Short mmCIF file of C-alpha atoms in Angstrom, two decimals:
data_model
loop_
_atom_site.label_atom_id
_atom_site.label_comp_id
_atom_site.label_asym_id
_atom_site.label_seq_id
_atom_site.Cartn_x
_atom_site.Cartn_y
_atom_site.Cartn_z
CA UNK L 81 -0.22 20.44 -12.25
CA UNK L 82 2.28 17.85 -13.35
CA UNK L 83 -0.18 16.10 -15.60
CA UNK L 84 1.31 14.94 -18.88
CA UNK L 85 0.39 12.92 -21.92
CA UNK L 86 1.02 9.28 -21.11
CA UNK L 87 1.25 5.96 -22.87
CA UNK L 88 -0.42 3.05 -21.12
CA UNK L 89 1.40 -0.22 -20.52
CA UNK L 90 0.45 -3.22 -22.63
CA UNK L 91 -1.74 -4.70 -19.92
CA UNK L 92 -3.59 -1.48 -19.27
CA UNK L 93 -4.31 -1.11 -22.96
CA UNK L 94 -5.63 -4.67 -23.11
CA UNK L 95 -8.21 -3.94 -20.40
CA UNK L 96 -11.79 -4.61 -21.48
CA UNK L 97 -14.00 -1.54 -21.63
CA UNK L 98 -16.72 -1.57 -19.00
CA UNK L 99 -18.81 0.78 -16.92
CA UNK L 100 -17.16 3.75 -15.27
CA UNK L 101 -16.75 4.09 -11.50
CA UNK L 102 -19.79 3.46 -9.34
CA UNK L 103 -21.09 6.31 -7.26
CA UNK L 104 -21.79 5.77 -3.57
CA UNK L 105 -24.86 7.67 -2.48
CA UNK L 106 -26.16 8.77 0.87
CA UNK L 107 -24.21 9.62 3.98
CA UNK L 108 -20.50 10.04 4.53
CA UNK L 109 -17.94 7.36 4.00
CA UNK L 110 -16.01 5.77 6.84
CA UNK L 111 -13.81 8.22 8.72
CA UNK L 112 -10.23 7.01 8.63
CA UNK L 113 -9.12 5.07 11.69
CA UNK L 114 -5.94 3.70 11.25
CA UNK L 115 -0.06 -1.78 -0.88
CA UNK L 116 0.80 -4.13 -4.00
CA UNK L 117 -0.56 -6.13 -1.87
CA UNK L 118 -3.36 -8.19 -2.65
CA UNK L 119 -2.93 -9.57 0.79
CA UNK L 120 -0.14 -8.20 2.92
CA UNK L 121 -1.31 -7.71 6.46
CA UNK L 122 -2.83 -9.43 9.43
CA UNK L 123 -6.42 -10.59 9.49
CA UNK L 124 -8.97 -7.92 10.23
CA UNK L 125 -11.39 -10.55 11.51
CA UNK L 126 -12.03 -10.08 15.20
CA UNK L 127 -9.59 -7.20 15.46
CA UNK L 128 -10.51 -3.87 17.04
CA UNK L 129 -10.87 -2.43 13.52
CA UNK L 130 -13.71 -4.75 12.51
CA UNK L 131 -17.09 -3.12 12.87
CA UNK L 132 -20.52 -4.68 13.22
CA UNK L 133 -23.02 -3.41 10.73
CA UNK L 134 -26.35 -4.10 12.44
CA UNK L 135 -28.29 -0.87 12.85
CA UNK L 136 -25.43 1.25 11.58
CA UNK L 137 -24.44 2.80 8.30
CA UNK L 138 -22.05 0.44 6.53
CA UNK L 139 -19.45 1.66 4.10
CA UNK L 140 -17.24 -1.19 3.00
CA UNK L 141 -16.51 -4.92 3.16
CA UNK L 142 -13.94 -6.32 5.57
CA UNK L 143 -12.38 -9.75 4.93
CA UNK L 144 -9.61 -11.57 6.84
CA UNK L 145 -6.26 -11.68 5.07
CA UNK L 146 -5.81 -15.31 4.06
CA UNK L 147 -2.17 -14.84 3.01
CA UNK L 148 -1.21 -14.28 6.63
CA UNK L 149 -2.82 -17.50 7.80
CA UNK L 150 -0.67 -19.58 5.48
CA UNK L 151 2.26 -21.74 6.52
CA UNK L 152 5.36 -21.78 4.35
CA UNK L 153 4.15 -22.45 0.82
CA UNK L 154 6.15 -25.15 -1.03
CA UNK L 155 7.71 -23.79 -4.22
CA UNK L 156 5.69 -26.26 -6.31
CA UNK L 157 2.44 -24.78 -4.95
CA UNK L 158 3.27 -21.07 -5.09
CA UNK L 159 1.87 -20.35 -8.53
CA UNK L 160 -1.48 -21.97 -7.74
CA UNK L 161 -1.65 -20.37 -4.28
CA UNK L 162 -0.81 -16.91 -5.64
CA UNK L 163 -3.48 -17.32 -8.31
CA UNK L 164 -6.12 -18.23 -5.73
CA UNK L 165 -5.16 -15.32 -3.47
CA UNK L 166 -5.49 -12.94 -6.41
CA UNK L 167 -8.84 -14.52 -7.28
CA UNK L 168 -10.02 -13.84 -3.72
CA UNK L 169 -9.18 -10.17 -4.14
CA UNK L 170 -11.31 -10.11 -7.28
CA UNK L 171 -14.13 -11.75 -5.33
CA UNK L 172 -13.99 -8.96 -2.75
CA UNK L 173 -13.92 -6.34 -5.50
CA UNK L 174 -16.99 -7.85 -7.17
CA UNK L 175 -18.82 -8.09 -3.83
CA UNK L 176 -17.98 -4.47 -3.04
CA UNK L 177 -19.37 -3.36 -6.39
CA UNK L 178 -22.62 -5.16 -5.62
CA UNK L 179 -22.67 -3.53 -2.22
CA UNK L 180 -22.09 -0.09 -3.74
CA UNK L 181 -24.89 -0.62 -6.25
CA UNK L 182 -27.31 -1.71 -3.52
CA UNK L 183 -26.03 0.27 -0.58
CA UNK L 184 -29.35 1.79 0.42
CA UNK L 185 -31.02 -1.61 0.60
CA UNK L 186 -28.14 -2.98 2.67
CA UNK L 187 -28.38 -0.01 5.03
CA UNK L 188 -32.06 -0.58 5.60
CA UNK L 189 -31.80 -4.37 5.87
CA UNK L 190 -28.40 -5.72 6.99
CA UNK L 191 -29.75 -9.27 6.87
CA UNK L 192 -30.47 -8.80 3.18
CA UNK L 193 -26.89 -7.65 2.70
CA UNK L 194 -25.65 -10.75 4.47
CA UNK L 195 -27.77 -13.07 2.35
CA UNK L 196 -27.21 -11.29 -0.98
CA UNK L 197 -23.56 -10.23 -0.64
CA UNK L 198 -21.69 -11.76 2.29
CA UNK L 199 -22.89 -15.35 2.09
CA UNK L 200 -22.11 -15.77 -1.64
CA UNK L 201 -18.72 -14.15 -1.01
CA UNK L 202 -18.09 -16.55 1.88
CA UNK L 203 -18.90 -19.55 -0.31
CA UNK L 204 -16.48 -18.42 -3.03
CA UNK L 205 -13.76 -17.78 -0.46
CA UNK L 206 -14.29 -21.22 1.07
CA UNK L 207 -13.78 -22.82 -2.32
CA UNK L 208 -10.60 -20.83 -2.93
CA UNK L 209 -9.28 -21.60 0.56
CA UNK L 210 -9.93 -25.29 -0.02
CA UNK L 211 -8.00 -25.17 -3.30
CA UNK L 212 -5.12 -23.39 -1.53
CA UNK L 213 -5.03 -26.02 1.21
CA UNK L 214 -5.12 -28.81 -1.38
CA UNK L 215 -2.26 -27.26 -3.37
CA UNK L 216 -0.12 -26.98 -0.25
CA UNK L 217 -1.11 -30.47 0.87
CA UNK L 218 0.09 -32.03 -2.37
CA UNK L 219 3.64 -30.99 -1.54
CA UNK L 220 3.60 -30.81 2.25
CA UNK L 221 1.33 -30.82 5.27
CA UNK L 222 -2.20 -29.62 4.49
CA UNK L 223 -2.97 -26.53 6.62
CA UNK L 224 -5.86 -26.80 9.06
CA UNK L 225 -8.40 -24.26 10.30
CA UNK L 226 -8.17 -21.96 7.30
CA UNK L 227 -11.93 -22.07 6.65
CA UNK L 228 -12.31 -19.73 9.62
CA UNK L 229 -10.89 -17.02 7.34
CA UNK L 230 -13.73 -17.30 4.83
CA UNK L 231 -16.28 -15.07 6.58
CA UNK L 232 -16.35 -11.34 5.79
CA UNK L 233 -18.29 -8.54 7.46
CA UNK L 234 -19.84 -5.21 6.59
CA UNK L 235 -17.79 -2.44 8.18
CA UNK L 236 -19.75 0.47 9.59
CA UNK L 237 -19.05 4.18 9.81
CA UNK L 238 -16.62 5.13 12.58
CA UNK L 239 -19.09 7.69 13.85
CA UNK L 240 -21.36 5.18 15.56
CA UNK L 241 -19.71 1.81 15.06
CA UNK L 242 -19.49 -0.87 17.67
CA UNK L 243 -16.06 -2.42 17.89
CA UNK L 244 -16.49 -6.10 18.73
CA UNK L 245 -16.47 -5.14 22.40
CA UNK L 246 -13.19 -3.24 22.16
CA UNK L 247 -12.34 0.42 22.37
CA UNK L 248 -12.93 2.23 19.06
CA UNK L 249 -11.26 5.43 20.15
CA UNK L 250 -7.69 4.28 20.53
CA UNK L 251 -6.42 5.58 17.18
CA UNK L 252 -2.84 4.42 16.74
CA UNK L 253 -2.39 3.63 20.42
CA UNK L 254 -1.08 0.14 19.77
CA UNK L 255 2.16 1.79 18.69
CA UNK L 256 3.28 0.61 15.28
CA UNK L 257 7.05 0.67 15.19
CA UNK L 258 9.56 2.15 12.76
CA UNK L 259 7.84 4.66 10.48
CA UNK L 260 4.44 3.30 11.48
CA UNK L 261 5.11 -0.28 10.41
CA UNK L 262 6.00 -3.14 12.69
CA UNK L 263 8.41 -6.04 12.80
CA UNK L 264 6.56 -9.02 11.35
CA UNK L 265 3.20 -7.94 12.64
CA UNK L 266 4.13 -7.43 16.32
CA UNK L 267 3.57 -4.12 18.03
CA UNK L 268 6.70 -2.17 18.79
CA UNK L 269 8.06 1.24 19.62
CA UNK L 270 7.76 3.91 16.95
CA UNK L 271 11.19 5.05 15.78
CA UNK L 272 9.73 8.23 14.39
CA UNK L 273 8.10 9.20 17.63
CA UNK L 274 4.77 7.57 16.87
CA UNK L 275 4.15 9.25 13.54
CA UNK L 276 0.88 11.07 13.86
CA UNK L 277 -0.45 8.51 16.36
CA UNK L 278 -3.75 10.18 15.67
CA UNK L 279 -2.23 13.00 17.69
CA UNK L 280 -4.33 15.52 15.86
CA UNK L 281 -7.06 14.51 18.23
CA UNK L 282 -10.62 15.47 17.61
CA UNK L 283 -9.79 18.44 15.40
CA UNK L 284 -9.33 16.39 12.23
CA UNK L 285 -12.90 15.58 11.39
CA UNK L 286 -14.33 18.99 12.00
CA UNK L 287 -11.50 20.84 10.35
CA UNK L 288 -11.27 18.51 7.38
CA UNK L 289 -15.01 18.58 6.83
CA UNK L 290 -15.13 22.36 6.91
CA UNK L 291 -12.31 22.65 4.43
CA UNK L 292 -13.86 20.05 2.17
CA UNK L 293 -17.10 22.00 2.07
CA UNK L 294 -15.13 25.15 1.41
CA UNK L 295 -13.68 23.57 -1.71
CA UNK L 296 -17.18 22.96 -2.94
CA UNK L 297 -16.38 19.39 -3.88
CA UNK L 298 -17.69 17.49 -0.90
CA UNK L 299 -21.41 17.70 -1.62
CA UNK L 300 -22.12 16.56 1.92
CA UNK L 301 -20.06 13.41 1.56
CA UNK L 302 -16.56 14.74 1.93
CA UNK L 303 -14.18 15.81 -0.76
CA UNK L 304 -14.32 13.59 -3.79
CA UNK L 305 -17.14 11.48 -2.39
CA UNK L 306 -19.42 12.34 -5.27
CA UNK L 307 -16.93 11.04 -7.81
CA UNK L 308 -16.38 7.53 -6.57
CA UNK L 309 -15.82 5.88 -3.23
CA UNK L 310 -13.65 8.38 -1.43
CA UNK L 311 -11.75 10.11 -0.07
CA UNK L 312 -13.81 12.21 2.32
CA UNK L 313 -13.02 15.53 3.94
CA UNK L 314 -12.07 14.00 7.30
CA UNK L 315 -9.22 12.18 5.55
CA UNK L 316 -7.38 15.53 5.31
CA UNK L 317 -5.71 17.70 7.95
CA UNK L 318 -3.90 21.04 7.80
CA UNK L 319 -0.20 20.21 8.17
CA UNK L 320 0.30 23.45 10.10
CA UNK L 321 -1.93 22.09 12.89
CA UNK L 322 0.31 19.03 13.35
CA UNK L 323 3.09 19.16 15.92
CA UNK L 324 6.62 18.07 14.93
CA UNK L 325 6.84 14.33 15.56
CA UNK L 326 9.95 12.97 13.85
CA UNK L 327 12.77 11.63 16.01
CA UNK L 328 15.97 10.32 14.48
CA UNK L 329 17.76 7.31 16.04
CA UNK L 330 21.09 8.02 17.67
CA UNK L 331 24.01 7.28 15.34
CA UNK L 332 26.40 4.85 17.01
CA UNK L 333 30.15 4.52 16.51
CA UNK L 334 29.89 1.26 14.56
CA UNK L 335 27.04 2.48 12.40
CA UNK L 336 27.04 3.11 8.65
CA UNK L 337 26.44 6.72 7.68
CA UNK L 338 26.77 6.84 3.89
CA UNK L 339 24.11 7.34 1.21
CA UNK L 340 23.81 6.00 -2.31
CA UNK L 341 21.49 7.95 -4.61
CA UNK L 342 19.98 6.38 -7.71
CA UNK L 343 18.33 8.71 -10.24
CA UNK L 344 15.51 6.93 -12.07
CA UNK L 345 13.21 9.78 -13.12
CA UNK L 346 9.57 10.53 -12.36
CA UNK L 347 7.87 8.08 -14.72
CA UNK L 348 8.20 10.44 -17.63
CA UNK L 349 7.80 7.32 -19.79
CA UNK L 350 4.23 6.96 -18.59
CA UNK L 351 4.58 3.33 -17.54
CA UNK L 352 1.45 2.28 -15.65
CA UNK L 353 -0.35 -0.97 -15.03
CA UNK L 354 -2.67 -2.42 -12.36
CA UNK L 355 -0.49 -5.51 -11.81
CA UNK L 356 1.67 -6.57 -8.88
CA UNK L 357 4.28 -9.12 -9.89
CA UNK L 358 5.34 -9.60 -6.27
CA UNK L 359 1.94 -10.46 -4.82
CA UNK L 360 0.00 -11.67 -7.86
CA UNK L 361 2.49 -12.95 -10.45
CA UNK L 362 0.82 -14.07 -13.66
CA UNK L 363 -2.45 -12.27 -12.86
CA UNK L 364 -3.55 -9.24 -14.89
CA UNK L 365 -5.03 -6.49 -12.71
CA UNK L 366 -3.79 -8.25 -9.60
CA UNK L 367 -3.64 -4.93 -7.72
CA UNK L 368 -7.05 -3.48 -8.76
CA UNK L 369 -5.37 -0.06 -8.78
CA UNK L 370 -2.88 1.64 -11.06
CA UNK L 371 0.84 1.77 -10.27
CA UNK L 372 3.52 4.26 -11.28
CA UNK L 373 6.80 2.58 -12.29
CA UNK L 374 10.33 3.94 -12.38
CA UNK L 375 13.48 1.97 -13.03
CA UNK L 376 12.84 -1.33 -14.78
CA UNK L 377 10.58 -1.01 -17.81
CA UNK L 378 9.81 -4.73 -18.19
CA UNK L 379 7.70 -4.99 -15.02
CA UNK L 380 4.22 -6.38 -15.45
CA UNK L 381 2.31 -9.33 -13.99
CA UNK L 382 4.18 -11.82 -16.16
CA UNK L 383 7.76 -10.55 -15.70
CA UNK L 384 10.22 -13.24 -14.62
CA UNK L 385 13.56 -12.55 -12.96
CA UNK L 386 15.17 -13.04 -16.36
CA UNK L 387 12.77 -10.54 -17.93
CA UNK L 388 13.71 -7.98 -15.29
CA UNK L 389 17.43 -8.70 -15.66
CA UNK L 390 17.18 -8.12 -19.43
CA UNK L 391 14.79 -5.16 -19.25
CA UNK L 392 15.55 -1.54 -19.98
CA UNK L 393 15.79 0.89 -17.07
CA UNK L 394 14.96 4.56 -16.61
CA UNK L 395 17.78 4.83 -14.05
CA UNK L 396 20.78 6.92 -15.07
CA UNK L 397 23.15 4.24 -13.80
CA UNK L 398 22.39 1.33 -16.08
CA UNK L 399 23.69 -1.07 -13.44
CA UNK L 400 20.45 -0.41 -11.53
CA UNK L 401 17.65 -2.30 -13.25
CA UNK L 402 15.62 -2.45 -10.04
CA UNK L 403 11.91 -1.83 -10.20
CA UNK L 404 10.30 0.78 -7.95
CA UNK L 405 6.53 1.20 -7.99
CA UNK L 406 3.67 2.70 -5.99
CA UNK L 407 -0.04 3.57 -6.43
CA UNK L 408 -0.63 6.62 -8.59
CA UNK L 409 -1.96 9.82 -7.05
CA UNK L 410 -4.97 11.42 -8.74
CA UNK L 411 -6.72 14.76 -8.58
CA UNK L 412 -10.35 14.32 -7.55
CA UNK L 413 -11.47 17.05 -9.92
CA UNK L 414 -14.13 15.30 -12.00
CA UNK L 415 -11.80 14.94 -14.98
CA UNK L 416 -11.53 11.47 -16.51
CA UNK L 417 -8.18 9.84 -17.13
CA UNK L 418 -7.80 7.65 -20.20
CA UNK L 419 -8.18 4.58 -17.94
CA UNK L 420 -11.67 5.67 -16.90
CA UNK L 421 -13.16 2.47 -18.33
CA UNK L 422 -10.20 0.16 -17.75
CA UNK L 423 -9.07 -2.34 -15.14
CA UNK L 424 -7.26 -0.60 -12.32
CA UNK L 425 -8.93 2.68 -13.27
CA UNK L 426 -12.64 3.39 -13.49
CA UNK L 427 -13.59 -0.29 -13.46
CA UNK L 428 -12.02 -0.48 -10.00
CA UNK L 429 -13.37 2.92 -8.88
CA UNK L 430 -10.08 4.79 -9.28
CA UNK L 431 -11.02 8.03 -11.01
CA UNK L 432 -9.46 11.42 -11.70
CA UNK L 433 -6.34 12.77 -13.37
CA UNK L 434 -3.12 10.87 -12.66
CA UNK L 435 -0.43 13.23 -11.39
CA UNK L 436 3.17 12.98 -12.52
CA UNK L 437 5.43 13.70 -9.51
CA UNK L 438 7.43 16.91 -9.52
CA UNK L 439 10.29 15.04 -7.84
CA UNK L 440 11.22 11.45 -6.96
CA UNK L 441 14.26 10.64 -4.83
CA UNK L 442 15.48 7.09 -4.23
CA UNK L 443 18.19 6.92 -1.58
CA UNK L 444 19.83 3.89 0.00
CA UNK L 445 21.05 4.67 3.52
CA UNK L 446 22.90 2.86 6.27
CA UNK L 447 22.13 1.50 9.70
CA UNK L 448 22.77 3.56 12.87
CA UNK L 449 24.07 0.52 14.78
CA UNK L 450 26.09 -1.54 12.28
CA UNK L 451 27.57 -1.91 8.84
CA UNK L 452 25.30 -3.15 6.05
CA UNK L 453 25.62 -6.22 3.85
CA UNK L 454 24.67 -6.58 0.19
CA UNK L 455 21.05 -7.22 -0.77
CA UNK L 456 20.57 -10.45 -2.70
CA UNK L 457 19.62 -9.95 -6.32
CA UNK L 458 15.84 -10.14 -6.91
CA UNK L 459 15.07 -9.44 -3.24
CA UNK L 460 11.44 -8.35 -3.05
CA UNK L 461 10.21 -5.87 -0.45
CA UNK L 462 6.70 -4.51 0.08
CA UNK L 463 6.34 -1.71 2.59
CA UNK L 464 2.98 -0.51 3.86
CA UNK L 465 -0.33 -2.34 3.52
CA UNK L 466 -2.73 -1.78 0.64
CA UNK L 467 -5.55 -3.04 2.88
CA UNK L 468 -4.70 -1.20 6.08
CA UNK L 469 -8.13 0.43 6.28
CA UNK L 470 -9.80 -2.92 6.93
CA UNK L 471 -6.77 -4.89 8.18
CA UNK L 472 -5.71 -2.32 10.76
CA UNK L 473 -2.52 -0.33 10.78
CA UNK L 474 -0.03 -2.90 12.09
CA UNK L 475 1.83 -2.90 8.75
CA UNK L 476 0.95 0.61 7.61
CA UNK L 477 4.05 2.55 6.60
CA UNK L 478 2.96 5.57 4.62
CA UNK L 479 4.26 8.99 5.63
CA UNK L 480 2.49 12.10 4.34
CA UNK L 481 3.75 15.64 4.74
CA UNK L 482 4.44 18.93 2.95
CA UNK L 483 7.65 20.54 1.78
CA UNK L 484 8.92 22.84 4.52
CA UNK L 485 7.07 20.77 7.16
CA UNK L 486 8.73 17.36 6.89
CA UNK L 487 9.42 17.20 10.62
CA UNK L 488 5.65 16.55 10.79
CA UNK L 489 4.61 13.20 9.36
CA UNK L 490 1.09 11.80 8.98
CA UNK L 491 0.22 8.14 8.64
CA UNK L 492 -3.57 8.12 8.42
CA UNK L 493 -4.35 11.57 6.99
CA UNK L 494 -3.62 13.37 3.76
CA UNK L 495 -1.94 16.76 4.37
CA UNK L 496 -3.41 20.11 3.41
CA UNK L 497 -0.33 22.13 2.49
CA UNK L 498 -0.12 25.93 2.57
CA UNK L 499 0.21 27.75 -0.71
CA UNK L 500 3.70 27.35 -2.13
CA UNK L 501 4.25 24.03 -0.35
CA UNK L 502 3.99 20.67 -2.13
CA UNK L 503 2.59 17.32 -0.98
CA UNK L 504 5.20 14.73 0.02
CA UNK L 505 4.66 10.99 0.40
CA UNK L 506 7.56 8.89 1.60
CA UNK L 507 8.47 5.36 2.64
CA UNK L 508 11.36 3.91 4.62
CA UNK L 509 11.60 0.29 3.56
CA UNK L 510 12.49 -2.65 5.77
CA UNK L 511 16.25 -2.75 6.34
CA UNK L 512 16.85 -6.17 7.93
CA UNK L 513 17.04 -9.41 5.90
CA UNK L 514 16.88 -13.03 7.07
CA UNK L 515 20.03 -13.87 5.10
CA UNK L 516 18.35 -16.63 3.09
CA UNK L 517 15.16 -15.76 1.21
CA UNK L 518 14.36 -13.22 -1.48
CA UNK L 519 10.62 -13.51 -0.75
CA UNK L 520 8.22 -15.22 1.66
CA UNK L 521 4.67 -16.54 1.56
CA UNK L 522 3.20 -13.32 2.94
CA UNK L 523 5.95 -11.19 1.30
CA UNK L 524 6.95 -9.88 4.75
CA UNK L 525 8.67 -12.37 7.02
CA UNK L 526 11.94 -12.52 5.06
CA UNK L 527 12.57 -8.83 5.84
CA UNK L 528 11.95 -6.73 8.94
CA UNK L 529 12.42 -3.28 10.39
CA UNK L 530 15.27 -2.54 12.75
CA UNK L 531 14.30 -1.67 16.30
CA UNK L 532 14.37 1.89 17.65
CA UNK L 533 18.15 1.66 18.17
CA UNK L 534 18.81 0.29 14.68
CA UNK L 535 19.35 -3.32 15.72
CA UNK L 536 18.22 -6.25 13.55
CA UNK L 537 16.85 -9.11 15.65
CA UNK L 538 16.40 -12.85 15.16
CA UNK L 539 19.65 -13.32 13.29
CA UNK L 540 18.64 -10.85 10.56
CA UNK L 541 21.30 -8.82 8.76
CA UNK L 542 21.32 -5.09 8.13
CA UNK L 543 21.01 -4.20 4.43
CA UNK L 544 20.92 -0.81 2.66
CA UNK L 545 17.59 0.84 3.46
CA UNK L 546 15.60 2.24 0.56
CA UNK L 547 14.16 5.66 1.43
CA UNK L 548 11.67 6.77 -1.19
CA UNK L 549 10.32 10.33 -1.38
CA UNK L 550 7.72 11.44 -3.93
CA UNK L 551 6.66 15.10 -4.27
CA UNK L 552 3.56 16.45 -6.04
CA UNK L 553 2.55 19.94 -7.09
CA UNK L 554 -1.21 19.73 -6.52
CA UNK L 555 -3.68 22.55 -5.79
CA UNK L 556 -3.80 23.61 -2.13
CA UNK L 557 -6.48 21.97 -0.03
CA UNK L 558 -8.19 18.60 -0.20
CA UNK L 559 -8.84 17.13 -3.62
CA UNK L 560 -6.42 14.27 -4.26
CA UNK L 561 -6.01 10.62 -3.29
CA UNK L 562 -3.93 7.54 -4.00
CA UNK L 563 -5.41 4.64 -5.92
CA UNK L 564 -6.60 1.73 -3.80
CA UNK L 565 -8.54 -1.51 -3.81
CA UNK L 566 -12.19 -0.42 -4.16
CA UNK L 567 -13.22 -1.49 -0.66
CA UNK L 568 -10.30 0.45 0.90
CA UNK L 569 -11.98 3.77 0.00
CA UNK L 570 -8.75 5.55 -1.01
CA UNK L 571 -7.67 6.02 2.59
CA UNK L 572 -4.17 7.50 3.01
CA UNK L 573 -3.17 4.72 5.41
CA UNK L 574 -3.41 2.22 2.53
CA UNK L 575 -0.47 3.80 0.70
CA UNK L 576 2.39 1.39 -0.02
CA UNK L 577 5.53 0.90 -2.04
CA UNK L 578 7.12 -2.07 -3.82
CA UNK L 579 10.75 -2.78 -4.71
CA UNK L 580 12.62 -5.59 -6.47
CA UNK L 581 16.41 -5.38 -6.33
CA UNK L 582 17.95 -5.80 -9.78
CA UNK L 583 21.30 -4.10 -9.11
CA UNK L 584 24.18 -5.82 -10.82
CA UNK L 585 26.76 -7.31 -8.45
CA UNK L 586 29.43 -4.65 -9.01
CA UNK L 587 27.03 -1.78 -8.39
CA UNK L 588 25.56 -3.40 -5.27
CA UNK L 589 29.09 -3.79 -3.90
CA UNK L 590 29.65 -0.10 -4.61
CA UNK L 591 26.44 0.74 -2.73
CA UNK L 592 27.57 -1.25 0.32
CA UNK L 593 31.10 0.20 0.31
CA UNK L 594 29.74 3.72 -0.10
CA UNK L 595 27.34 3.39 2.80
CA UNK L 596 29.77 1.62 5.13
CA UNK L 597 32.52 4.19 4.47
CA UNK L 598 30.23 7.14 5.17
CA UNK L 599 30.28 8.62 1.67
CA UNK L 600 27.54 10.06 -0.52
CA UNK L 601 27.62 8.39 -3.93
CA UNK L 602 25.60 8.07 -7.13
#
């Protein structure tokens, strides 16, 4: 099944041995409703995804995303701010573990859960927020009002949750734009025809649950629920029941039609770690889930631009030392991986056998409306949102499908593929750049998606668009999931991809010329 002997990265091997994954007991997990970020999306606080726990079965912890309440962070403060943001993710992870250990008591007495779990978490978050504000204030204007982001809530099951007075049945009705992700957090028109849009209607839960029971792995909690904290059967849908939903933008006369293909392998080297150098530089286990890496082999939490520039690469063209990484996919089959007691693995409730992809394709494509310009070296792009289950799906950008059915894309469900068909996960990265910055405080505002016609707004420039496609040969039916932050319950909508451009100048110029001249190049 694509599983191979692997060597762990240095950081993964340094992880301290601790208890294996916690088991959530009683009742089903949250039905899905809607990357590495440790903080990539808008605040879930007060949104129509935040659930009140009183009198209802709670399943996870929902905290506002502090990174998105930040002003521009002065360069002198970035290291301290990034460290505090990563620390806040660890605080949520620790609180979720306490919640999982004491779930029955929280269910029976939500006030106890507030006093024992939420209030201590709030106090720690307040302290971190104050340190962030102080760090920014030393080098600029101190941000105000951030303490409002300290409070977290217990999120209840979708089945009977109240929705802060808003409609809980709207699915993806707010219309995330291109490939299910939006332009800087604002709702837009979906270029891919509203991928999934929860169009599967009410059939998902019943069908997924029946199939999960049929696999004999659900044990009343959904597939995999007995082996950690998700996924559940309702997170899966038969791809054959989904209607075709992919629409391609019209190619215009001045557009760029070429493709540059970079071959970087399938992580045959077995490079894994639970870091995210984009979001949590200098912080071990900053992602709280394990990543697959292809391309640059020097990527870990402590990698500088110079380290990446001097690193080895798995790419055939040695001029591409870019780093491409994403959460691993695991079989939920009860088999332990060798990270079962390590950070990012069992210690963060990511369990099961890591699957090596059967195929990985990394294509850079053009823009339907204009020519593209070169990416700046060390440009960082995160696509998708590792916390989309609690944040909401405004920045979600995962596409799930099956070989032979790729005109049908899912954003918030895992596909059940027919026998002989393989699971496909894909990402279309942001393809518009502000022309100035290689990163931004929330790792989003320096890049954006083109609109439905391919236009880049706000003075942004079109750049080659990374299209990433990862294929897995897994057993038919439910029984797999991507790694996630513990409180995100391995929901498919939390899938995400990360990219740092380390093309050398000559090769990047070749990429641009190839795309703008309409060729297919390698």
